[in-house]
Short mmCIF file of C-alpha atoms and ligand atoms in Angstrom, two decimals:
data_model
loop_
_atom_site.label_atom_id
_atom_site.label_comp_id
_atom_site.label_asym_id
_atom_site.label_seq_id
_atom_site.Cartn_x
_atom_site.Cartn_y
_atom_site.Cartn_z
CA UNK A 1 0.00 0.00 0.00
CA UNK A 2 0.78 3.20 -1.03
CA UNK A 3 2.11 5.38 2.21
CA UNK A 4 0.83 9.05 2.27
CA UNK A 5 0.36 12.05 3.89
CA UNK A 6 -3.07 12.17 5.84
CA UNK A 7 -4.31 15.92 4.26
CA UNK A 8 -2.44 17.22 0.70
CA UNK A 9 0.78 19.28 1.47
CA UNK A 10 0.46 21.75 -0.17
CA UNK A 11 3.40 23.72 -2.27
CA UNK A 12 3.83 26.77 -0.77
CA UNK A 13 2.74 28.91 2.31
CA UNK A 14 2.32 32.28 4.14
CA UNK A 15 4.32 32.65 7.92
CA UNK A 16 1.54 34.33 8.92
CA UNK A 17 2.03 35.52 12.98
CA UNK A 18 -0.06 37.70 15.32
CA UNK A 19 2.00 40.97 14.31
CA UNK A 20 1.12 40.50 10.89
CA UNK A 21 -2.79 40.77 11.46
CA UNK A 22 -2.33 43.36 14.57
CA UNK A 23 -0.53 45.93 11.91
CA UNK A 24 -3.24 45.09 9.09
CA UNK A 25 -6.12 45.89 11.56
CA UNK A 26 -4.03 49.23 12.78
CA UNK A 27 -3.80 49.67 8.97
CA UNK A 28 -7.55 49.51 8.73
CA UNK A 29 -8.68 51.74 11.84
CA UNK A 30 -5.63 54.36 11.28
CA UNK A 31 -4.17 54.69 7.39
CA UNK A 32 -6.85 57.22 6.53
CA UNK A 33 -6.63 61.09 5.57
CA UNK A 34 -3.09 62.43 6.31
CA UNK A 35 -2.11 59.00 7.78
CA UNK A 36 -3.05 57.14 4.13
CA UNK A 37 0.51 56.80 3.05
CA UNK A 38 2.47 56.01 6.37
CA UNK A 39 2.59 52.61 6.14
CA UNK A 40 3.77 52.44 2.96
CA UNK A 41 6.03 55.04 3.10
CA UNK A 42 7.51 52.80 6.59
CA UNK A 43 7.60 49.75 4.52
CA UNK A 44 9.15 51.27 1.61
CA UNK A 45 12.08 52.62 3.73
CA UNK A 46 12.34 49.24 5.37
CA UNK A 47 12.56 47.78 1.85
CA UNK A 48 15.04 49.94 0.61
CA UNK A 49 17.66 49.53 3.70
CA UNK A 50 17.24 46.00 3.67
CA UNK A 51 18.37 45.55 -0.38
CA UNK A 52 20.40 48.32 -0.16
CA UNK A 53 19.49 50.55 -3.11
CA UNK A 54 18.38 54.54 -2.20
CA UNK A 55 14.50 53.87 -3.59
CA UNK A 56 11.53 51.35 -3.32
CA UNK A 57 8.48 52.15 -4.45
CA UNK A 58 5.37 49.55 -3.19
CA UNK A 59 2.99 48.34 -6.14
CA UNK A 60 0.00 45.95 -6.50
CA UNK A 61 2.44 43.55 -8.11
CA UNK A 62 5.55 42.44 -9.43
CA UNK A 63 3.82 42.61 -12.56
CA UNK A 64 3.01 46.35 -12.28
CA UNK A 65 6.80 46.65 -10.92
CA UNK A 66 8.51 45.54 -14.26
CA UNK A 67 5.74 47.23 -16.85
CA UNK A 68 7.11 50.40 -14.39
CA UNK A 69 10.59 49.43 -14.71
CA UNK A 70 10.26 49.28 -18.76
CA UNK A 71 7.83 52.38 -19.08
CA UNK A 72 10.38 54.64 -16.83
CA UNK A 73 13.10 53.72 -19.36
CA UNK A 74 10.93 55.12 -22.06
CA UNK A 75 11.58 51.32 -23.72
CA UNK A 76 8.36 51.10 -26.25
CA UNK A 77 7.52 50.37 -29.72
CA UNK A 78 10.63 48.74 -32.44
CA UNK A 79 13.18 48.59 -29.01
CA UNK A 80 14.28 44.82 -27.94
CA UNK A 81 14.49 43.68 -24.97
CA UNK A 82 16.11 39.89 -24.22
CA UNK A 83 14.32 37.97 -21.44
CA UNK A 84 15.44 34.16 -20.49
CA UNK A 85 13.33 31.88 -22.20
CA UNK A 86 12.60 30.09 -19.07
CA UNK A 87 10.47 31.84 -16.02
CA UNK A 88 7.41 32.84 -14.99
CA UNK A 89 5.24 34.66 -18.10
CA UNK A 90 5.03 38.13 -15.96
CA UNK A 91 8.91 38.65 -16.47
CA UNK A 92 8.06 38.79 -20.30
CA UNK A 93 4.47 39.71 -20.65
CA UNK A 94 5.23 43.74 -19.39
CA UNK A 95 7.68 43.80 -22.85
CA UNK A 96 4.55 43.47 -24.48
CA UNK A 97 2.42 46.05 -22.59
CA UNK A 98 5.10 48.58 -23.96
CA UNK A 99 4.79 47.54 -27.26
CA UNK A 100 8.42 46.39 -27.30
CA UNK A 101 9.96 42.59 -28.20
CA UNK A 102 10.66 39.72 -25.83
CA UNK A 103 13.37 38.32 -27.16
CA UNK A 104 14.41 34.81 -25.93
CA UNK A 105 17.30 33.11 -24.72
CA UNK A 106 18.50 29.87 -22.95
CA UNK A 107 19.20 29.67 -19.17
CA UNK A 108 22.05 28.15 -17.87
CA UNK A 109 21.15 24.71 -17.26
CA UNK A 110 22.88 25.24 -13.46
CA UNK A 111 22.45 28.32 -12.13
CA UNK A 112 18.60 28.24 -13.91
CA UNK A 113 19.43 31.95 -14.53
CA UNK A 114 19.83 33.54 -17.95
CA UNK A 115 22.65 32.50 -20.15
CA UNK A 116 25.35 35.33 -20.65
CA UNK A 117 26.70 34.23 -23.68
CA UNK A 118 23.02 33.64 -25.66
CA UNK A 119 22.27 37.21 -24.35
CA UNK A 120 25.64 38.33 -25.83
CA UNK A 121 24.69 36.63 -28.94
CA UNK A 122 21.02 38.34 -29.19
CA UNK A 123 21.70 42.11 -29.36
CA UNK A 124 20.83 43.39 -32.29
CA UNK A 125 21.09 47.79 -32.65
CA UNK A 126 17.64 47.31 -31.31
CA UNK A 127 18.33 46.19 -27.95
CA UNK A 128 17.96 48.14 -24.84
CA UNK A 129 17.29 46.04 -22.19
CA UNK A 130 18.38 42.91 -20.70
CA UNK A 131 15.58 41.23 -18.15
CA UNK A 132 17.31 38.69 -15.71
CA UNK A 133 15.40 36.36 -13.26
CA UNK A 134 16.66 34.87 -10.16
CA UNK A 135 14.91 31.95 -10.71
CA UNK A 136 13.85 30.04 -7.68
CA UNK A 137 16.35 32.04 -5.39
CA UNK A 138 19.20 31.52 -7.41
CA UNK A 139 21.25 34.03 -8.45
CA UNK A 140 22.10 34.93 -12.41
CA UNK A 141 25.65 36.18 -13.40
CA UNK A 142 25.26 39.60 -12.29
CA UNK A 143 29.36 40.26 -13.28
CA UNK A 144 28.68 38.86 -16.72
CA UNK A 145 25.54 40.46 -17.34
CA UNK A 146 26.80 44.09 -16.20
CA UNK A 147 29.95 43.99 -18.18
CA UNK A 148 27.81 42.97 -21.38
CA UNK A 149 25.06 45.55 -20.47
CA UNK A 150 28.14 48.76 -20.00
CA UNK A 151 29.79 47.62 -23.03
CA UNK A 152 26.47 47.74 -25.62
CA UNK A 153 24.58 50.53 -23.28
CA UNK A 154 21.84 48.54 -22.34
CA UNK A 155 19.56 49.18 -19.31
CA UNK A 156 19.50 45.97 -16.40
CA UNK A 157 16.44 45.26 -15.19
CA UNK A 158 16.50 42.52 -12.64
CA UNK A 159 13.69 40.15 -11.69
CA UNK A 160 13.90 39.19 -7.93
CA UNK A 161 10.42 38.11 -7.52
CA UNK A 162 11.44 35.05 -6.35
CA UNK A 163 14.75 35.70 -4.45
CA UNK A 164 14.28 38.25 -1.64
CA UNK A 165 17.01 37.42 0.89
CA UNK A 166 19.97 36.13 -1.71
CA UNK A 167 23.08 37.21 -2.18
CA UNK A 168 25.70 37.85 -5.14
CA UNK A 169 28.97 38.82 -3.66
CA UNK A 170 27.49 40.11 -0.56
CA UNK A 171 25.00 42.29 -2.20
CA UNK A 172 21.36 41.57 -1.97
CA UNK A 173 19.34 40.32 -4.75
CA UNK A 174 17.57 43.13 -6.33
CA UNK A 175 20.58 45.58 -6.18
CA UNK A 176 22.69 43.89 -8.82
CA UNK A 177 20.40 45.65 -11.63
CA UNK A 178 19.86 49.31 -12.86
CA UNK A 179 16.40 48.57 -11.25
CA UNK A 180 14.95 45.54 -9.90
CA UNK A 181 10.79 44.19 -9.16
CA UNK A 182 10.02 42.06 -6.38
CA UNK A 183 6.54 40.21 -5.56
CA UNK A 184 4.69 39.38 -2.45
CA UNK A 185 2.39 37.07 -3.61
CA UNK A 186 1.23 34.13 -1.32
CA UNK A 187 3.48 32.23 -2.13
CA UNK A 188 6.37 33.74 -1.96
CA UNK A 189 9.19 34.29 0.25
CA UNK A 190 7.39 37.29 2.37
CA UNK A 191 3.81 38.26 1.30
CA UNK A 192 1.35 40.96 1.05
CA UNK A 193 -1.20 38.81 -0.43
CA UNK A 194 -0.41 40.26 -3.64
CA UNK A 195 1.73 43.06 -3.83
CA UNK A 196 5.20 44.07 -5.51
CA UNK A 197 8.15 46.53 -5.18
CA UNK A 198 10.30 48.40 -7.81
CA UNK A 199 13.84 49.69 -6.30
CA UNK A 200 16.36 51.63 -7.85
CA UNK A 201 19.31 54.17 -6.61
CA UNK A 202 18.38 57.08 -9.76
CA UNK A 203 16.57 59.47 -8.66
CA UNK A 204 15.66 60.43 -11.96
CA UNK A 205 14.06 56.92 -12.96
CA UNK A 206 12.44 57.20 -9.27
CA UNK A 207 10.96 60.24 -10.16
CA UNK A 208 9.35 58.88 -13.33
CA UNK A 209 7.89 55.70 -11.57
CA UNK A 210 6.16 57.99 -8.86
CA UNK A 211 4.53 59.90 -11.77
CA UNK A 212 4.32 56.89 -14.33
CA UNK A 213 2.05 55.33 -11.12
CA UNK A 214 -0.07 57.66 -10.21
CA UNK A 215 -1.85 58.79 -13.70
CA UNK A 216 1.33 61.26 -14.35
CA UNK A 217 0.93 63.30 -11.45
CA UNK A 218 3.26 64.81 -9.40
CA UNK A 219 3.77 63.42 -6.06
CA UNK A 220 1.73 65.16 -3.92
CA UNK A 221 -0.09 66.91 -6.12
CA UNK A 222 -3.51 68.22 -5.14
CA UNK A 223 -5.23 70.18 -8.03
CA UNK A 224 -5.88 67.02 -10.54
CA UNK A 225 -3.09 68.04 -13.16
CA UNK A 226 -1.93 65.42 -14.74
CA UNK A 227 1.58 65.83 -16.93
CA UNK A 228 0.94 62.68 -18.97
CA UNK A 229 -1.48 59.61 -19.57
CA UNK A 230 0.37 56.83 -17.35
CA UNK A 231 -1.08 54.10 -14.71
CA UNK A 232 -2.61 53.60 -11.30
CA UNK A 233 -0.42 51.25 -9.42
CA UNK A 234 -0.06 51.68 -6.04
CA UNK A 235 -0.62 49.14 -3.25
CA UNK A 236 -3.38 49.92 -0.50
CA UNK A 237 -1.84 50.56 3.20
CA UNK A 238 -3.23 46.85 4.96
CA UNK A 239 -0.87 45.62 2.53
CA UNK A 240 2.12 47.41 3.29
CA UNK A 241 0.94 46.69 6.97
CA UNK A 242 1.04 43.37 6.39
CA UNK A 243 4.86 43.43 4.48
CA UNK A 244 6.27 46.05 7.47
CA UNK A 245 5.72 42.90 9.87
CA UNK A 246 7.18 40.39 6.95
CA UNK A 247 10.13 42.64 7.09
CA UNK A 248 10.56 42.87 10.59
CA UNK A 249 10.90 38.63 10.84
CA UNK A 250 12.53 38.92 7.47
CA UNK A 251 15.87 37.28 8.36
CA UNK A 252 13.75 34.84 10.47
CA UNK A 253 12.10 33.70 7.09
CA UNK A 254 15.25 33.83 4.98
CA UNK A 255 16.59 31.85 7.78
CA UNK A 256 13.72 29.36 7.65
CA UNK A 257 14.01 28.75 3.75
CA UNK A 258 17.35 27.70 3.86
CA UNK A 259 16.77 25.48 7.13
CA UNK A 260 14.09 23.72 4.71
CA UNK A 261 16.57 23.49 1.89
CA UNK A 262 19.29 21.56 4.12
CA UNK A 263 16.42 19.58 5.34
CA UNK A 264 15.72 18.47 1.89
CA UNK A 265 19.74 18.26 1.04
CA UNK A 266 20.27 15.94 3.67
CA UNK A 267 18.13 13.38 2.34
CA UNK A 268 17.76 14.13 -1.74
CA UNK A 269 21.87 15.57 -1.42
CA UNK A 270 23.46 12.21 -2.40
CA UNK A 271 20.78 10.80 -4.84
CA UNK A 272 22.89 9.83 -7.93
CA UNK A 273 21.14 11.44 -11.11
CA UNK A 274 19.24 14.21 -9.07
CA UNK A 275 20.39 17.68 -9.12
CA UNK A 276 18.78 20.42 -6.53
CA UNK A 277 19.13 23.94 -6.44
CA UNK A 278 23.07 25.51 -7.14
CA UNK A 279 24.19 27.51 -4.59
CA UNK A 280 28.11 29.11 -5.81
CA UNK A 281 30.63 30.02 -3.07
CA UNK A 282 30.01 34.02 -4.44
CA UNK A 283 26.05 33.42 -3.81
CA UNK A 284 23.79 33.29 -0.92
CA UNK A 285 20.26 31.17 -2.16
CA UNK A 286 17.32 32.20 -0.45
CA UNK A 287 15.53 29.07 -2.34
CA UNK A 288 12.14 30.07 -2.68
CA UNK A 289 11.65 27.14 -3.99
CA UNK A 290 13.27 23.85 -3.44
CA UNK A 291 13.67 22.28 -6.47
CA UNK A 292 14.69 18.78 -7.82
CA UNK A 293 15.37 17.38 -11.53
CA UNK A 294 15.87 13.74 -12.11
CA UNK A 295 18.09 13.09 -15.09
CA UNK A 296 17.07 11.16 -17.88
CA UNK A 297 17.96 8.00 -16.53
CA UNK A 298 15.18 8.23 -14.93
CA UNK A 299 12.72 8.21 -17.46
CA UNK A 300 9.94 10.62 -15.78
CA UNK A 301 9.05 13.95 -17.08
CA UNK A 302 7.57 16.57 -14.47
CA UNK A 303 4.36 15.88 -14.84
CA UNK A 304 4.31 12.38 -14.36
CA UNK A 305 6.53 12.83 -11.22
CA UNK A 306 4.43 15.49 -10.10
CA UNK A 307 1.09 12.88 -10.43
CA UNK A 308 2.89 10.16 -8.23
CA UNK A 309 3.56 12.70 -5.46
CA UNK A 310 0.05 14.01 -5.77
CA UNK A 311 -0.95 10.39 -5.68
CA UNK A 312 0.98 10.43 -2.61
CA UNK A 313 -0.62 13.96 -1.17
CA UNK A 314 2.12 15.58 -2.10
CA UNK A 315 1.32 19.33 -3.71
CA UNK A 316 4.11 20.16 -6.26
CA UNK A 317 4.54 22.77 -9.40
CA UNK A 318 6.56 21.92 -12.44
CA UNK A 319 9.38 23.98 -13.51
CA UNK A 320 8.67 26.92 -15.74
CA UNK A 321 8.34 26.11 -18.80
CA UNK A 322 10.33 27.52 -22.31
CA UNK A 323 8.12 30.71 -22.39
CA UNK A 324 8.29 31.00 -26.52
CA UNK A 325 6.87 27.12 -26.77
CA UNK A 326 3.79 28.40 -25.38
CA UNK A 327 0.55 29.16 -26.93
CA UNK A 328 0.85 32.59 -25.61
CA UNK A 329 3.88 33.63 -27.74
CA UNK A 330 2.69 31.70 -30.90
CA UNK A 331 2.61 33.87 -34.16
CA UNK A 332 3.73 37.07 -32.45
CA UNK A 333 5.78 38.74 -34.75
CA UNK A 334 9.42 39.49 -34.12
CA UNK A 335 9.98 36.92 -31.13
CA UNK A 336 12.90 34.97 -31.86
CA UNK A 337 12.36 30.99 -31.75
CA UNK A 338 15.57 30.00 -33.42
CA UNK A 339 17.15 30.26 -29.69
CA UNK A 340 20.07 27.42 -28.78
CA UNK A 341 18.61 25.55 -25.98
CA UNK A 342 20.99 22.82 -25.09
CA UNK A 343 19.77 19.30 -23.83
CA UNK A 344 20.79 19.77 -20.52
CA UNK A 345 18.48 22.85 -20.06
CA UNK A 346 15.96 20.83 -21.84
CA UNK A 347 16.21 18.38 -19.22
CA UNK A 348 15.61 20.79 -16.41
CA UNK A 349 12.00 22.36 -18.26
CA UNK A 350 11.13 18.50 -18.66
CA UNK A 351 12.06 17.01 -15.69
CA UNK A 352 12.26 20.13 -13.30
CA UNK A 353 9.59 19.79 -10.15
CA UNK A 354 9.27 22.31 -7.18
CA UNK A 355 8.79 20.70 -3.99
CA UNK A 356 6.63 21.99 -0.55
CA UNK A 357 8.95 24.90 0.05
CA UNK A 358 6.05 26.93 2.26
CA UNK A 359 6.66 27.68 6.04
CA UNK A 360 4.15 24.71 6.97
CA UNK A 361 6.75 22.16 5.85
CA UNK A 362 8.74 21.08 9.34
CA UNK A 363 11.60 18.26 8.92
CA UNK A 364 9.23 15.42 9.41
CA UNK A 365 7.03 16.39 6.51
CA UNK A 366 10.61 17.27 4.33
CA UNK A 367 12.02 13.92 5.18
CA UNK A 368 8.55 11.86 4.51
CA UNK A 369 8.14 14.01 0.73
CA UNK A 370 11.86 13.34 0.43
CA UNK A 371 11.17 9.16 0.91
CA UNK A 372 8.51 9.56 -0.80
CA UNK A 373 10.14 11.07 -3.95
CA UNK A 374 13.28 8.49 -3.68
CA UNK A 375 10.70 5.69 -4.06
CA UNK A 376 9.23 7.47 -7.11
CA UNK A 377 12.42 7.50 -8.78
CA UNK A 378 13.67 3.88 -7.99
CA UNK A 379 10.38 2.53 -9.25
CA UNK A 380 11.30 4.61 -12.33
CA UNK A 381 13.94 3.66 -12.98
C1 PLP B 1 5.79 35.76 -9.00
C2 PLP B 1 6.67 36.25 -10.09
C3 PLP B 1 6.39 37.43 -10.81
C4 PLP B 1 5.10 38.15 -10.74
O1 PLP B 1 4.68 38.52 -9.53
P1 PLP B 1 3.22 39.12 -9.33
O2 PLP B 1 3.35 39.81 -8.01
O3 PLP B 1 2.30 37.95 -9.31
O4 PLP B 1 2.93 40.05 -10.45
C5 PLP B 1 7.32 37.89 -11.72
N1 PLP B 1 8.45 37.23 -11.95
C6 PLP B 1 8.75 36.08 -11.32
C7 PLP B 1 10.04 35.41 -11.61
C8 PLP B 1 7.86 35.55 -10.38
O5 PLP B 1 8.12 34.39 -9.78
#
């Protein structure tokens, strides 16, 4: 007989405490008239110390964070901009919004994280952006991308969504790009319930965002005069309630992921044909998401994997998959699909599965998913 978990673990998680719902209720009774913006004003200063750039600026969502980040630029209409081929759609879709072109390119099959030498290989006199992800808490080549993005003049926008809490060289993921977007989704590493940050150290690009925002207005501004025809994207004060206590027990949660992560390495760690997550001396991982790929020894693909574990009551997501493959990107004009992906990144979008990485999952639960996935594979095999 099959052994599983009693109720369905599910695959990721809110560490929700008692000083999370006491500052959303003060939000409620208190962030009204003059008082509207303190909290997020608070949280955005918080935000800003902790990744170390000079500005954050609190959105309803990542999503809203990069169209902002691409928008401030002034990137639009016959401009480029090269994306990995391999994340989450909302790194790519805001390209679109502006009316400029995603264009695609491998990851490293590794790091998970855009591949330097495809994006070196893309530009074109069109390109003015390069969009990195840390994917799952890993961190991309921030020295390789820089140097590329200097030499051709090209803006770095980086995706952090997912690593809040990582390092490259000692500095904090989301201060390695020209700008950066992070997202407080449920499920990720700290959580508004949705909700998203844009940070950057130009005041000049700052200054654009707060108008860009707020339907071109000046900050502040009180007499309904709008400079330009922009958006309305700011994030309601419960929210930022909510993400001042996720950033006071911030290194708590970092803290947290990577005690799941060694839970996880100390029993997946040693499985021959199984690689997890890559963590580089130079990086810190915050893994958002703990993540395993069987080789193809194996002979399972993600979603088959992912079945047996449900089978098992074990929630799981399958890794991203390659973005222009998708029915979204088909027939869009301009979007490169003769990209190089190389088998062993082909391996990781077919074999690829996320694990429970929310703050439910205690060492009991990691080890039984963790036997549980080990008898997957051997009956695989
Ligand atoms: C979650 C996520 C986003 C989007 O975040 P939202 O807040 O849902 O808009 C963007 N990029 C990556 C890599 C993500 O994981």
């Amino acid at each position: 007989m099959l052994i599983k978990a009693e109720e369905m673990i599910p695959v990721a998680g809110p560490s929700i405490t008692d000083k999370e719902v006491a500052y959303a209720a003060d939000a409620a009774r208190n962030a009204w008239f003059s008082d509207h913006y303190r909290f997020n004003s608070k949280f955005e200063t918080m935000f800003a110390a902790y990744i170390g750039v000079a500005y954050a600026a609190s959105v309803p969502h990542c999503t809203a964070a990069l169209h902002l980040a691409l928008a401030a630029y002034g990137i639009g209409p016959g401009d480029q901009v090269i994306a990995p081929d391999v994340t989450w759609i909302a790194s790519v879709a805001p390209i679109t919004y502006v009316g400029a072109v995603p264009v695609f390119v491998d990851i490293d099959p590794v790091t998970w994280c855009i591949n330097p030498d495809q994006v070196e290989a893309a530009i074109t006199p069109k390109t003015r952006a390069i969009i990195a992800v840390d994917l799952y808490g890993s961190m991309a080549n921030w020295n390789r991308l820089r140097e590329i993005a200097d030499r051709h003049n090209l803006i770095l926008i980086e995706d952090a969504a997912e690593a809040i809490g990582s390092t490259y060289n000692g500095q904090r993921a989301g201060s390695l790009g020209d700008i950066s977007a992070f997202s407080f989704h449920a499920s990720k590493t700290i959580t508004t319930g949705e909700g998203g940050m844009v940070c950057t150290n130009d005041p000049e690009i700052y200054a654009r965002i707060q108008s860009l925002r707020d339907h071109g207005r000046a900050p502040g501004d009180r007499f309904f005069q709008n400079n330009e025809i922009a958006f309305k994207y700011k994030m309601s004060a419960m929210q930022a309630a909510i993400g001042i206590a996720q950033m006071e027990r911030i290194d708590e949660l970092v803290v947290r992921k990577r005690q799941l992560f060694q839970w996880y390495r100390d029993s997946l760690g040693d499985v021959p044909g199984l690689s997890l997550n890559f963590e580089p001396d130079n990086v810190k991982n915050s893994y958002w998401m703990v993540t395993v790929v069987p080789n193809e020894h194996y002979n399972i693909d993600k979603y088959e994997l992912q079945e047996k574990l449900r089978d098992r009551n074990i929630d799981s997501r399958p890794f991203f998959s390659s973005l222009s493959s998708l029915k979204a990107f088909e027939n869009r004009p301009g979007i490169r699909k003769n990209i190089k992906v190389s088998d062993k990144s082909q391996t990781v979008t077919r074999n690829g599965v996320n694990l429970p990485s929310g703050y439910q999952v205690d060492k009991n639960m990691a080890n039984f998913i963790s036997s549980a996935l080990i008898e997957i594979l051997q009956g695989s095999r």
